[in-house]
Structures are given as C-alpha cells and as structure tokens.
mmCIF file of C-alpha atoms in Angstrom:
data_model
loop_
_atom_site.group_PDB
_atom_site.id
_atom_site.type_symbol
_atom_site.label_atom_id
_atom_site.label_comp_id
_atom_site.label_asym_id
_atom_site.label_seq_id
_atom_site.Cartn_x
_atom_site.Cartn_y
_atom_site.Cartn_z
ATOM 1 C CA UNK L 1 -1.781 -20.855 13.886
ATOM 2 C CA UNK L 2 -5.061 -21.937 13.565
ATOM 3 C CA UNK L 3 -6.519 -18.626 12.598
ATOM 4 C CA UNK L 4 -3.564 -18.037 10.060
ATOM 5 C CA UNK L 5 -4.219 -21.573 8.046
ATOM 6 C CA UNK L 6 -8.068 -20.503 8.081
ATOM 7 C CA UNK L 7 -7.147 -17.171 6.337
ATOM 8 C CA UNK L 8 -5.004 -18.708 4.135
ATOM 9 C CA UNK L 9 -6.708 -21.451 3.212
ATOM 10 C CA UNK L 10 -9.528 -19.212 2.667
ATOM 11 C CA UNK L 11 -7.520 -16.717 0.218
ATOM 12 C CA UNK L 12 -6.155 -19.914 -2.159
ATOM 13 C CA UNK L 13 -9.483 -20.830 -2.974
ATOM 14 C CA UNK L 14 -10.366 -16.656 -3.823
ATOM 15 C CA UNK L 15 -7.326 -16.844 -6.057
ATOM 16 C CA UNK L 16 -8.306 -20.164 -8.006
ATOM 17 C CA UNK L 17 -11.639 -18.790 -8.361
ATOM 18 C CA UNK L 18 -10.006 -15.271 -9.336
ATOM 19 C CA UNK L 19 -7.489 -17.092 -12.061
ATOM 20 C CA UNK L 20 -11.103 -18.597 -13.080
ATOM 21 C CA UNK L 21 -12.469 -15.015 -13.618
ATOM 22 C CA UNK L 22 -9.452 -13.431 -15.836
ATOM 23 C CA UNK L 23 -8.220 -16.436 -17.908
ATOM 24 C CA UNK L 24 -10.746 -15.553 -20.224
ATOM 25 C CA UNK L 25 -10.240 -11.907 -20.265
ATOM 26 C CA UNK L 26 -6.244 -12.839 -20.887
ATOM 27 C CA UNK L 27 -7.609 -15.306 -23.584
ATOM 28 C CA UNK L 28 -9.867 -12.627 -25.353
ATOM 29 C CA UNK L 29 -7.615 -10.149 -25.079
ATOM 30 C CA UNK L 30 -7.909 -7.316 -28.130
ATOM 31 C CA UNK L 31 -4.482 -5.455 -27.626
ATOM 32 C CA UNK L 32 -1.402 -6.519 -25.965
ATOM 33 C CA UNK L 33 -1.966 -3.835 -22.999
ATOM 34 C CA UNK L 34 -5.090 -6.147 -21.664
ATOM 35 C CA UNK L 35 -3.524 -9.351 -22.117
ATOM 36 C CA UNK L 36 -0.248 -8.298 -20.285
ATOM 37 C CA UNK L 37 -1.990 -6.394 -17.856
ATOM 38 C CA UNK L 38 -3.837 -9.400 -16.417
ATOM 39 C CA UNK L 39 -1.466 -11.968 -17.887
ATOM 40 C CA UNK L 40 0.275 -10.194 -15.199
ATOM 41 C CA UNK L 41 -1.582 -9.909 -12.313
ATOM 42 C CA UNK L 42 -2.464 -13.588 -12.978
ATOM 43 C CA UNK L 43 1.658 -14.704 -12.696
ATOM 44 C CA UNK L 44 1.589 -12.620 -9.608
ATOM 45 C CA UNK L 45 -1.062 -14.812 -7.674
ATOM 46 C CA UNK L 46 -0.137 -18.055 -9.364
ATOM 47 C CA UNK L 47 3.532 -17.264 -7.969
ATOM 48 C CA UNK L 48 1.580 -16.596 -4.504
ATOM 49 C CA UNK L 49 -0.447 -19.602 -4.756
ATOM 50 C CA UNK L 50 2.652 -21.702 -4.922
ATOM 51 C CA UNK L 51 3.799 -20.357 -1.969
ATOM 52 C CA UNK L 52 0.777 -20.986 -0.398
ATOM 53 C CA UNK L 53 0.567 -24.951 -1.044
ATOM 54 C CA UNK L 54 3.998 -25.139 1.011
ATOM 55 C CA UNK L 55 2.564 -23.208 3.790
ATOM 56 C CA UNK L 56 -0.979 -24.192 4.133
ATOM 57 C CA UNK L 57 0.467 -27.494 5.230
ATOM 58 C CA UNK L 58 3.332 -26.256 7.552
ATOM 59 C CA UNK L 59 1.168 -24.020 9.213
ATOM 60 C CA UNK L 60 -1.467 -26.921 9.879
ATOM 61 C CA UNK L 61 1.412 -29.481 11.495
ATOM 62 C CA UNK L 62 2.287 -27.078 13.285
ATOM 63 C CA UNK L 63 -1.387 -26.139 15.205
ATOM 64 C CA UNK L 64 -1.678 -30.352 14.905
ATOM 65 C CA UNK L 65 1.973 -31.439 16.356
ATOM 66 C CA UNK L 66 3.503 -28.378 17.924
ATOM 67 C CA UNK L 67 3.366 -25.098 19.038
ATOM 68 C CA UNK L 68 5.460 -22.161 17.542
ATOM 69 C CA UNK L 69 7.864 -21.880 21.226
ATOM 70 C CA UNK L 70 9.163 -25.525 19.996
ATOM 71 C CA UNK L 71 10.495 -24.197 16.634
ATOM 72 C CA UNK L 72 14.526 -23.608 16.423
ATOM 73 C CA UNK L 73 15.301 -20.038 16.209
ATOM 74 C CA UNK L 74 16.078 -20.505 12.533
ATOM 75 C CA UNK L 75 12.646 -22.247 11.771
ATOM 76 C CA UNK L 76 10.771 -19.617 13.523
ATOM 77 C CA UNK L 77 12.352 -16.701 11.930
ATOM 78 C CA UNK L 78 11.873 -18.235 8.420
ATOM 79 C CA UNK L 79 7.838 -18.845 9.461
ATOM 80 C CA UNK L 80 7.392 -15.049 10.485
ATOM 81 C CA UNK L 81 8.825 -13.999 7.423
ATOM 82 C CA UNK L 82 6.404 -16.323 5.078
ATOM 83 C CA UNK L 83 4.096 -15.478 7.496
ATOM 84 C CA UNK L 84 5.053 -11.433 6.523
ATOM 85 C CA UNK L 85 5.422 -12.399 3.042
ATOM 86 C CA UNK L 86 1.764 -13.552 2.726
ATOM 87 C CA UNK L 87 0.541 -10.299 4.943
ATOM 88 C CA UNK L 88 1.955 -8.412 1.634
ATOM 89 C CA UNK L 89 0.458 -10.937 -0.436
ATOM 90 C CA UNK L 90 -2.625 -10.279 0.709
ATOM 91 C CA UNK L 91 -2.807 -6.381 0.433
ATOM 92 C CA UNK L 92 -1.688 -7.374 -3.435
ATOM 93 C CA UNK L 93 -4.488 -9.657 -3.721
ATOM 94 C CA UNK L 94 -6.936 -6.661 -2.460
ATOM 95 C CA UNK L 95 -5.626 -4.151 -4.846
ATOM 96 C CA UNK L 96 -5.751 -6.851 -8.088
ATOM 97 C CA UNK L 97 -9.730 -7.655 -7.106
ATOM 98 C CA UNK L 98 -9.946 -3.759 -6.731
ATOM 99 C CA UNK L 99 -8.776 -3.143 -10.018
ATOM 100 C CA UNK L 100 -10.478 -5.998 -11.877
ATOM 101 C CA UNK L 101 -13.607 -4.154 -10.781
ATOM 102 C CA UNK L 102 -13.032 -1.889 -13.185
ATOM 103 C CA UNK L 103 -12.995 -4.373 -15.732
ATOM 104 C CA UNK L 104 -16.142 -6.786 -15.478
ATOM 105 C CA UNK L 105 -19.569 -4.627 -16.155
ATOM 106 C CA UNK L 106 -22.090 -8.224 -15.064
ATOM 107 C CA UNK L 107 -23.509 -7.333 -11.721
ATOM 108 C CA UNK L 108 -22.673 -11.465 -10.577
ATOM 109 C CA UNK L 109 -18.970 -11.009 -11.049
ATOM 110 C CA UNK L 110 -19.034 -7.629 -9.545
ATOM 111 C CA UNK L 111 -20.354 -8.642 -6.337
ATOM 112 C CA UNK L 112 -18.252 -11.921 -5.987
ATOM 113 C CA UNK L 113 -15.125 -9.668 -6.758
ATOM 114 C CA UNK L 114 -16.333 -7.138 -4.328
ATOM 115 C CA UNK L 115 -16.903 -10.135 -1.341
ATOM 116 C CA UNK L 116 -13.890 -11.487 -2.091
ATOM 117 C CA UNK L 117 -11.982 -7.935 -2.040
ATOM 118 C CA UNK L 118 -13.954 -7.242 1.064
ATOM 119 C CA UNK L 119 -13.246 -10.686 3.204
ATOM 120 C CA UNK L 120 -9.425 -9.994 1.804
ATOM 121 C CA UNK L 121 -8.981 -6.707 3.058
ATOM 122 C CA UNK L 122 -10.561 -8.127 6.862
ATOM 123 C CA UNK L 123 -7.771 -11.187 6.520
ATOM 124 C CA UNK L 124 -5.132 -8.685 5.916
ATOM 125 C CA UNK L 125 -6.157 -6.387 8.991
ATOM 126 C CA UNK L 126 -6.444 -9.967 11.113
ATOM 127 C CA UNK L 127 -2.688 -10.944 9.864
ATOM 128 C CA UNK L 128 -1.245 -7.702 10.955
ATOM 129 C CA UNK L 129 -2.664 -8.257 13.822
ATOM 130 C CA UNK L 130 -1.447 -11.885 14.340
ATOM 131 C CA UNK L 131 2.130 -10.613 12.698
ATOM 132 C CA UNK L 132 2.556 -7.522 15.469
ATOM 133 C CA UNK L 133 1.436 -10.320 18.111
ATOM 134 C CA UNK L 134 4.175 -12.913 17.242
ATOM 135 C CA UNK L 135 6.775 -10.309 16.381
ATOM 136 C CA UNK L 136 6.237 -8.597 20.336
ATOM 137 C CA UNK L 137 6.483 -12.348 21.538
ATOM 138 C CA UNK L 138 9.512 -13.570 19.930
ATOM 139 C CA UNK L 139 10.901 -9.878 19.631
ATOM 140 C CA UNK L 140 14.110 -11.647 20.257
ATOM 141 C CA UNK L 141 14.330 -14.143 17.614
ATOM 142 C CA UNK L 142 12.932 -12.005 14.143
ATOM 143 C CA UNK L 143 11.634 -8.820 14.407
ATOM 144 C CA UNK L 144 9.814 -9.021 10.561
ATOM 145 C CA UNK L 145 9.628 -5.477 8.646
ATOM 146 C CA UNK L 146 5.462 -4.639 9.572
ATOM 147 C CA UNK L 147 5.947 -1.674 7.370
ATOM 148 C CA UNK L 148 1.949 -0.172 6.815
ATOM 149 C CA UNK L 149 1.281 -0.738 2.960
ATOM 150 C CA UNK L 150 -1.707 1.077 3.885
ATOM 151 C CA UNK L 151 -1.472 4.488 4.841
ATOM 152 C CA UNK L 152 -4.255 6.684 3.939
ATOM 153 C CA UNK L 153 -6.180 3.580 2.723
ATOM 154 C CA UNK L 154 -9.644 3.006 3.526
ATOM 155 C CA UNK L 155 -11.261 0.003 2.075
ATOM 156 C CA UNK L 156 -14.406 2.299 2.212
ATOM 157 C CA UNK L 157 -13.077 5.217 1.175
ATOM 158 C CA UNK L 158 -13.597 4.790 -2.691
ATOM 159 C CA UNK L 159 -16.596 2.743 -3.388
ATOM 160 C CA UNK L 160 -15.054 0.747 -6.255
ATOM 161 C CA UNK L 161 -18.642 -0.920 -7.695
ATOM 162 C CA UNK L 162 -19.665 2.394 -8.123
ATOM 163 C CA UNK L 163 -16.863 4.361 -9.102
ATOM 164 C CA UNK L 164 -15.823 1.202 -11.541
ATOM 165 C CA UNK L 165 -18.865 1.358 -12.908
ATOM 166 C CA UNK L 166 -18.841 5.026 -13.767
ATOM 167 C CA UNK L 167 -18.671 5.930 -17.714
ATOM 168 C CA UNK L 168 -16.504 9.012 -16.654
ATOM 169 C CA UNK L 169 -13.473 6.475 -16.098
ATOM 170 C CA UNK L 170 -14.428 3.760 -18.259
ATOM 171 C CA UNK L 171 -14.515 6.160 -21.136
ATOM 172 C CA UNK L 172 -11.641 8.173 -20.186
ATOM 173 C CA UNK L 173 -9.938 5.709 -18.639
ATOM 174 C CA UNK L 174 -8.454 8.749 -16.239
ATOM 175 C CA UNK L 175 -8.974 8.686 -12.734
ATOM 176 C CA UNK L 176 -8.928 11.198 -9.899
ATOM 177 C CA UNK L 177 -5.524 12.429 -9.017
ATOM 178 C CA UNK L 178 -4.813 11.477 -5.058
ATOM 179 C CA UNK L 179 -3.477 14.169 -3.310
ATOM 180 C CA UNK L 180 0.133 14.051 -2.323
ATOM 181 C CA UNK L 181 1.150 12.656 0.909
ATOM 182 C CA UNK L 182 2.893 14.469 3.491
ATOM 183 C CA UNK L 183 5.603 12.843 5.321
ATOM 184 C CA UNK L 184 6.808 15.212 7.739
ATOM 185 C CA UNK L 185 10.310 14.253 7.193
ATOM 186 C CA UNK L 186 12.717 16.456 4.883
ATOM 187 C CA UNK L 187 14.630 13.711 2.766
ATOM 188 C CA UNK L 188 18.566 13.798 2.229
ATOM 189 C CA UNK L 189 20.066 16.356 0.189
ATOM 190 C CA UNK L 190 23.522 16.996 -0.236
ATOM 191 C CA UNK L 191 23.330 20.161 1.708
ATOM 192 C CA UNK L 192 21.781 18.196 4.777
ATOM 193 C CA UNK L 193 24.746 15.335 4.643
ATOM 194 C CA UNK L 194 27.503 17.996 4.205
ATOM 195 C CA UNK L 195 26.812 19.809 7.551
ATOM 196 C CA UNK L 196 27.133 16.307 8.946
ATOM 197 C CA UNK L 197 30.682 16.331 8.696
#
C-alpha cells in the first residue's frame, strides 16, 4: 500500500504540472482540431485526478490503520478495481505525455515531458506488478481484468524526442504505419458458429 500511494501521489503532481503545460496550448489554440484535441486529453486527466484525491487518502489509512486482509470482501474488491482503474490510468497518462511530445519544440519542456513519460511508464510496470500480486493473493475475493494494454510496446522502441522532433512528421503530420498484429486466433464467423450446432 505504501508503494501504491507513493506512485500515485507521485503521478497527481505530473498531471497538475502536465494541465500546467497544455492550458496554454488549449488557450492559444488556432483551429478547433488543437483546442479539442488537448481540451481533451486535459478532461481525461482532470477526470483521473479526481479520482485520485479519493484514493490517495484511502490508500494512506489504510498502510496507517490497517492492512488490506482486514477489508470486507466488498471493500477489497472495490480497492483492486480503483486500484486496476488507475493501472489503466496510468498507461493513458504515458501515451498523452508521448503525444504532447510531438507538440512542444523548447528543449526544457521536452525533457520534463520525456522524465515524466519515462518515471510513468516505470509506475505502470510497478502497478502491474503490485495488481498480479494482490489479485494471486485474494484470487478468491476479485480477480480484476489485468488485460496487457501493452503488447508490442516498448517504451524504447520509438524514441519520441527524436522522432517528435523530426520535420518529416511535423510537416506531414503522417507517421509510420505499425505493422499489423497477429493474434493467432481465427475470430467468429458465421461459418465457424454454424458447425457448432
């Protein structure tokens, strides 16, 4: 619990300092497209953050007053699923400081977006961690949906400073098609239900 009220303290002070960042971009908008694009992204973390002012505090009671194994069954499966809900919040977060990169051109911003994207992406990896741990040990209570947002996704795989920084895609605006993913699995067809029955 401690770790978990670290990390999250830690992320609603990035997205206060991120609201900082964008306002004025939302502000100084020239076409609608900008301005709802981060106007946006903006609701999305402000929505987070609330969510995050009720938990913060939870979480820390709970490291202070009690451990998890006192919680009822019903107040243990609702704090694995904010617990879940912020895991998801978090890979968001990542992928809104990776795409502001693309907007900001100052070096400063750049690498404070980058840290923060950075220290992000290592709290998300951490709450997966602490999410698959708490899900094994109360397996029988809440089993929480630890479906991997990621697959295929490196943090280091793109270097967004540089590729954001490119005049290829800032003039074009077009980026690299990713290749499609293979699943392995042949979905449903009505073919495949009909020998079923």
């Amino acid at each position: 619990m401690s770790q978990l009220h670290a990390i999250f303290s830690r992320t609603r002070g990035y997205i206060d300092r991120f609201a900082e960042i964008i306002q004025p971009i939302i502000d100084a908008a020239q076409d609608e497209h900008t301005r709802l694009y981060y106007h946006h992204i903006l609701e999305e973390e402000e929505q987070r953050l609330g969510r995050l002012q009720e938990l913060i505090p939870y979480i820390g009671s709970l490291d202070e007053a009690k451990k998890a194994e006192q919680l009822s069954d019903r107040e243990l499966s609702r704090l694995l699923s904010d617990i879940n809900l912020e895991r998801f919040g978090l890979h968001n977060f990542r992928e809104h400081l990776e795409l502001s990169l693309y907007e900001f051109k100052d070096e400063e911003t750049r690498q404070l977006l980058n840290s923060m994207r950075e220290s992000t992406q290592e709290d998300y990896l951490r709450v997966k961690e602490i999410m698959a741990a708490l899900s094994e040990r109360f397996s029988d209570v809440h089993r929480p949906d630890l479906t991997n947002h990621d697959e295929g996704y490196d943090i280091h795989q793109v270097d967004h400073l540089k590729a954001s920084s490119s005049p290829a895609v800032a003039n074009t605006g077009k980026t690299a098609a990713a290749p499609a993913a293979k699943t392995g699995r042949k979905g449903l067809t009505v073919g495949s239900l009909k020998g079923m029955f």
